[in-house]
Each structure stands twice: as C-alpha cells, then as structure tokens.
Amino acid sequence: MYLVQILLPLADNAGRRFKGTEYGRVRAELSERFGGITSFTRAPAEGMWKEGGHTAHDDIVVFEVMARELDHPWWERYRAELERRFQQETIVMRALKVEML
C-alpha cells in the first residue's frame, strides 16, 4: 500500500489566492479515482527552500490518497496537469510505502 501526498500552493507566484473550487476539483478527481481522500486545508503548512541565493516560501495544502499500486504514467500526467492549473514549475508529489496496522 502507498500513501501519495500532493502539496499544492494556496496562491500563485504573484500572491493571488486560488479559488476554493480548484481544490474541490482536485478532491473530486482523487476521490473518484481512489475511493477516498484526506485533505489538510484548514491550517496551511509553510514550505521553504533556497532558490538562487534567496529563501522562497509557499503556504500549502496537502492532499493524501491511499493506493494499492503506483501507476507512474498516470501520476506523471496528473502532476503535469496540476502544474498547469496551479501555474507552478513543479508540484511536489511523493509516495510513501506504508504498512497497514
């Protein structure tokens, strides 16, 4: 079993917040495909990284789904689609192998 996490920004690079409907669309898409989703949207997390000599940051929300197997081509296409919709060079998606207890 895998836990797939998607980190999405709250705002574009100019600081304009994305509409809630954008996140609702992601929730619906993932819930439809995987049968459920967990979203952490109430208290945004803060991501920070070094970029070209300065520190950049984003306020983010996290979406998680459980998947029995990883369909890498599907995830690559979906990441590219989210990067287009959220106007990002890169959206972080990560998969963690988990053991159900």
Short mmCIF file of C-alpha atoms in Angstrom, two decimals:
data_model
loop_
_atom_site.label_atom_id
_atom_site.label_comp_id
_atom_site.label_asym_id
_atom_site.label_seq_id
_atom_site.Cartn_x
_atom_site.Cartn_y
_atom_site.Cartn_z
CA MET A 1 0.00 0.00 0.00
CA TYR A 2 1.19 3.53 -0.76
CA LEU A 3 0.31 6.91 0.70
CA VAL A 4 0.51 9.53 -2.04
CA GLN A 5 0.82 13.15 -0.91
CA ILE A 6 0.29 16.18 -3.12
CA LEU A 7 1.44 19.61 -1.92
CA LEU A 8 -0.49 22.44 -3.57
CA PRO A 9 0.12 26.17 -3.15
CA LEU A 10 -2.55 28.49 -1.78
CA ALA A 11 -1.54 31.29 -4.16
CA ASP A 12 0.15 31.79 -7.49
CA ASN A 13 3.61 33.37 -7.82
CA ALA A 14 2.06 36.86 -7.80
CA GLY A 15 0.36 36.15 -4.46
CA ARG A 16 -3.18 35.75 -5.83
CA ARG A 17 -5.03 33.03 -3.91
CA PHE A 18 -6.54 30.20 -5.90
CA LYS A 19 -10.30 29.72 -5.75
CA GLY A 20 -11.67 27.05 -3.45
CA THR A 21 -13.27 25.40 -6.46
CA GLU A 22 -9.79 24.47 -7.72
CA TYR A 23 -9.16 22.42 -4.58
CA GLY A 24 -12.68 20.98 -4.72
CA ARG A 25 -11.94 19.77 -8.23
CA VAL A 26 -8.77 18.01 -7.03
CA ARG A 27 -10.69 16.42 -4.15
CA ALA A 28 -13.40 15.18 -6.51
CA GLU A 29 -10.91 13.81 -9.06
CA LEU A 30 -8.87 11.92 -6.49
CA SER A 31 -11.87 10.68 -4.53
CA GLU A 32 -13.43 9.35 -7.73
CA ARG A 33 -10.25 7.51 -8.76
CA PHE A 34 -9.11 6.22 -5.36
CA GLY A 35 -12.36 5.94 -3.42
CA GLY A 36 -11.41 8.50 -0.77
CA ILE A 37 -9.10 11.35 0.10
CA THR A 38 -7.75 13.22 3.10
CA SER A 39 -7.16 16.94 2.69
CA PHE A 40 -5.38 19.25 5.09
CA THR A 41 -6.78 22.65 4.17
CA ARG A 42 -7.78 24.40 7.41
CA ALA A 43 -4.34 25.45 8.65
CA PRO A 44 -1.94 25.77 5.75
CA ALA A 45 1.54 24.37 6.07
CA GLU A 46 4.51 26.53 5.12
CA GLY A 47 7.15 25.28 2.71
CA MET A 48 10.56 26.97 2.49
CA TRP A 49 13.53 26.36 0.20
CA LYS A 50 16.69 28.07 -1.08
CA GLU A 51 16.48 29.29 -4.63
CA GLY A 52 19.19 31.31 -6.38
CA GLY A 53 20.63 32.81 -3.20
CA HIS A 54 17.34 33.75 -1.55
CA THR A 55 14.75 31.90 0.50
CA ALA A 56 11.39 31.25 -1.12
CA HIS A 57 8.25 30.04 0.60
CA ASP A 58 4.72 28.91 -0.10
CA ASP A 59 1.69 28.37 2.06
CA ILE A 60 0.42 24.96 1.02
CA VAL A 61 -2.39 22.50 1.46
CA VAL A 62 -1.82 18.75 1.42
CA PHE A 63 -3.96 16.09 -0.22
CA GLU A 64 -3.43 12.38 0.53
CA VAL A 65 -4.74 9.21 -1.07
CA MET A 66 -4.06 5.54 -0.44
CA ALA A 67 -3.25 3.35 -3.44
CA ARG A 68 -2.51 -0.36 -3.66
CA GLU A 69 -0.13 0.18 -6.58
CA LEU A 70 1.56 3.20 -8.16
CA ASP A 71 0.59 3.93 -11.75
CA HIS A 72 3.61 6.11 -12.54
CA PRO A 73 2.45 7.26 -16.01
CA TRP A 74 -0.93 8.35 -14.59
CA TRP A 75 0.71 10.25 -11.73
CA GLU A 76 3.16 11.97 -14.11
CA ARG A 77 0.26 13.14 -16.32
CA TYR A 78 -1.76 14.27 -13.30
CA ARG A 79 1.20 16.19 -11.84
CA ALA A 80 1.72 17.95 -15.19
CA GLU A 81 -1.99 18.86 -15.26
CA LEU A 82 -1.86 20.26 -11.72
CA GLU A 83 1.29 22.25 -12.56
CA ARG A 84 -0.61 23.81 -15.46
CA ARG A 85 -3.76 24.52 -13.42
CA PHE A 86 -1.86 25.91 -10.43
CA GLN A 87 0.71 27.76 -12.58
CA GLN A 88 3.72 26.06 -10.99
CA GLU A 89 7.04 24.91 -12.41
CA THR A 90 6.94 21.91 -10.09
CA ILE A 91 4.33 20.48 -7.78
CA VAL A 92 5.65 18.11 -5.15
CA MET A 93 4.05 14.68 -5.15
CA ARG A 94 5.52 11.91 -3.09
CA ALA A 95 4.62 8.30 -2.43
CA LEU A 96 5.44 6.52 0.78
CA LYS A 97 5.20 2.77 1.16
CA VAL A 98 3.04 2.09 4.20
CA GLU A 99 2.13 -0.93 6.24
CA MET A 100 -1.43 -1.00 7.47
CA LEU A 101 -1.63 -1.76 11.20
#
